[in-house]
Short mmCIF file of C-alpha atoms in Angstrom, two decimals:
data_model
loop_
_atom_site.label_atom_id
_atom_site.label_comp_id
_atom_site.label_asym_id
_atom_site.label_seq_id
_atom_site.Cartn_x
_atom_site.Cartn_y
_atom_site.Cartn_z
CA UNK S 1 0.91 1.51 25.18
CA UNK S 2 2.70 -1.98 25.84
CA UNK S 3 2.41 -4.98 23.22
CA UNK S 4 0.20 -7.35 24.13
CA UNK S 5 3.70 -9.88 24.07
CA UNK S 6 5.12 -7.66 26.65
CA UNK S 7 1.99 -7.88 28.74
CA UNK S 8 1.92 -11.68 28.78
CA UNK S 9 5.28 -11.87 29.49
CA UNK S 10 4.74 -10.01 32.39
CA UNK S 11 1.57 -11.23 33.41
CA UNK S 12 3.57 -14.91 32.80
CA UNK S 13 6.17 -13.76 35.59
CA UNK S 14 3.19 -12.41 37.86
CA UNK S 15 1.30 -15.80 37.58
CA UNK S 16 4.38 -18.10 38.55
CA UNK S 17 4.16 -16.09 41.61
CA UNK S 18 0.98 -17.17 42.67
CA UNK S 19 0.32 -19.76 45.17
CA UNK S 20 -0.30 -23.76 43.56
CA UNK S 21 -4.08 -24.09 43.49
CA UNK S 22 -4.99 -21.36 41.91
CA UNK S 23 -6.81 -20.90 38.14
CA UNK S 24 -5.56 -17.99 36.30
CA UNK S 25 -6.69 -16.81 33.14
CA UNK S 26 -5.35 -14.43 30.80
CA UNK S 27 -7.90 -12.87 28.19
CA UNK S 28 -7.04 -10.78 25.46
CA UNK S 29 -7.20 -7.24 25.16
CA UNK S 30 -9.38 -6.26 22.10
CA UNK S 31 -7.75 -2.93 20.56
CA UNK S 32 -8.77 -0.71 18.17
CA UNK S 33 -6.61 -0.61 15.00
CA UNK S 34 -5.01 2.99 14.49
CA UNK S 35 -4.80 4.66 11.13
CA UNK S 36 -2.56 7.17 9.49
CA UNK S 37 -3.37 8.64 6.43
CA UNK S 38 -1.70 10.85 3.90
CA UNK S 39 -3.20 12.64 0.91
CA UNK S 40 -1.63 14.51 -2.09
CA UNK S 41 -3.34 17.06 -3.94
CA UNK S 42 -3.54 16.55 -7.88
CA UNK S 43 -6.32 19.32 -10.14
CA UNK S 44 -9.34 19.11 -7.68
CA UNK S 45 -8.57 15.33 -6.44
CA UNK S 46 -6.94 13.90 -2.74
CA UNK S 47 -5.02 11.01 -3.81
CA UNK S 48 -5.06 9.33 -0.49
CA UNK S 49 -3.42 6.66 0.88
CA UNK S 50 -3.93 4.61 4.31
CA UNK S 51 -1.68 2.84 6.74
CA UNK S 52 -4.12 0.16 9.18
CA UNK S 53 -1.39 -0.60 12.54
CA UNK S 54 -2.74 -4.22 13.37
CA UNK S 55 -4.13 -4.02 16.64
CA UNK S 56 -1.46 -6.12 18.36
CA UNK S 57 1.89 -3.93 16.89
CA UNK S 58 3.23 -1.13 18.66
CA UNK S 59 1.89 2.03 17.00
CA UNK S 60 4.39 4.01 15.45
CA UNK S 61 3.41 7.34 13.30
CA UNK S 62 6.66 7.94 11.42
CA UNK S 63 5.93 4.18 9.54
CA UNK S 64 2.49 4.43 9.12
CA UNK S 65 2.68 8.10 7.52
CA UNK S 66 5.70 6.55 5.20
CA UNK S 67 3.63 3.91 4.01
CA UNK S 68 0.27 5.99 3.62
CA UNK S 69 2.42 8.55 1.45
CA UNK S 70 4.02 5.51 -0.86
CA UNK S 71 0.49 4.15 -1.45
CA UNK S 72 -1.34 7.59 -1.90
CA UNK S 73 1.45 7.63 -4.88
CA UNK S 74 1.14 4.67 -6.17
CA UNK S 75 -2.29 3.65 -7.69
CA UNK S 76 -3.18 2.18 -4.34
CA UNK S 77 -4.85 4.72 -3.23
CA UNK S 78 -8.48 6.13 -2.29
CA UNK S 79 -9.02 8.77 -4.94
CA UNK S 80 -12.14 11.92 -3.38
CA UNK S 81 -13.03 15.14 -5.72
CA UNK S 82 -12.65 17.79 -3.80
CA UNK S 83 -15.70 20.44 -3.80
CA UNK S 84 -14.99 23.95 -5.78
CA UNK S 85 -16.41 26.05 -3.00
CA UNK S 86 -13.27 24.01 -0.63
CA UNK S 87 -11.02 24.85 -2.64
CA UNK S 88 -12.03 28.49 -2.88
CA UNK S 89 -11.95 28.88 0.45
CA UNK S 90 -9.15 27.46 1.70
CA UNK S 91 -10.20 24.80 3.86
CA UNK S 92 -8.68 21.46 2.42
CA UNK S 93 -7.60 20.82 5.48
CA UNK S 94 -10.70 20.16 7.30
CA UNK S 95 -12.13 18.82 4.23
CA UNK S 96 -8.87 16.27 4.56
CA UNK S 97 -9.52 15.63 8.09
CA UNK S 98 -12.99 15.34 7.47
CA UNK S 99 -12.71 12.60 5.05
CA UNK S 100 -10.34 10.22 6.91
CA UNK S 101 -12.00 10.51 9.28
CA UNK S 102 -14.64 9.37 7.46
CA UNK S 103 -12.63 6.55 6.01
CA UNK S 104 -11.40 4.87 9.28
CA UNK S 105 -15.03 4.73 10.28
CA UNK S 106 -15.79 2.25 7.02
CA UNK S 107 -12.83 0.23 7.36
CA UNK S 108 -13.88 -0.62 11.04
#
């Protein structure tokens, strides 16, 4: 996916193109922001921490998870007990998946 600056600046070579005369207009693209989480187990608790890519950045996973991990560290982060019978059988990571996605559906 392009930046929206590199798609004006093409769209900006496109339009000087174009015959005189004619009204162009350029609207902007309304993205979705992506998330990236990360979540550390600690007892029966997901510390988790999230990483929101501003819709106009170029998305890339290797920052976002470094950030998510530094804030589900630090006491920035989104603390969720996690059920006994999860943890008995095995499935934290569903339950993790679960809950972000979850999470990125509130902080829409």
């Amino acid at each position: 996916v392009e930046s929206e600056r590199a798609l004006r600046a093409k769209f900006g070579k496109l339009i000087t193109n174009l015959a005189n005369g004619n009204k162009v207009k350029i609207a902007s693209i309304q993205r979705r922001p992506s998330y990236t989480f990360a979540g550390i187990i600690v007892g029966n608790e997901f510390h988790i921490g999230a990483a929101i890519c501003h819709p106009n950045d170029q998305f890339c996973k290797k920052i976002g998870r470094a950030k998510a991990e530094g804030r589900a560290k630090s006491s920035n982060n989104i603390v969720v007990e996690i059920p006994e019978e999860v943890i008995k059988s095995n499935k934290t990571g569903k339950f993790f998946a679960d809950t972000c996605k979850d999470l990125s559906n509130t902080l829409l």
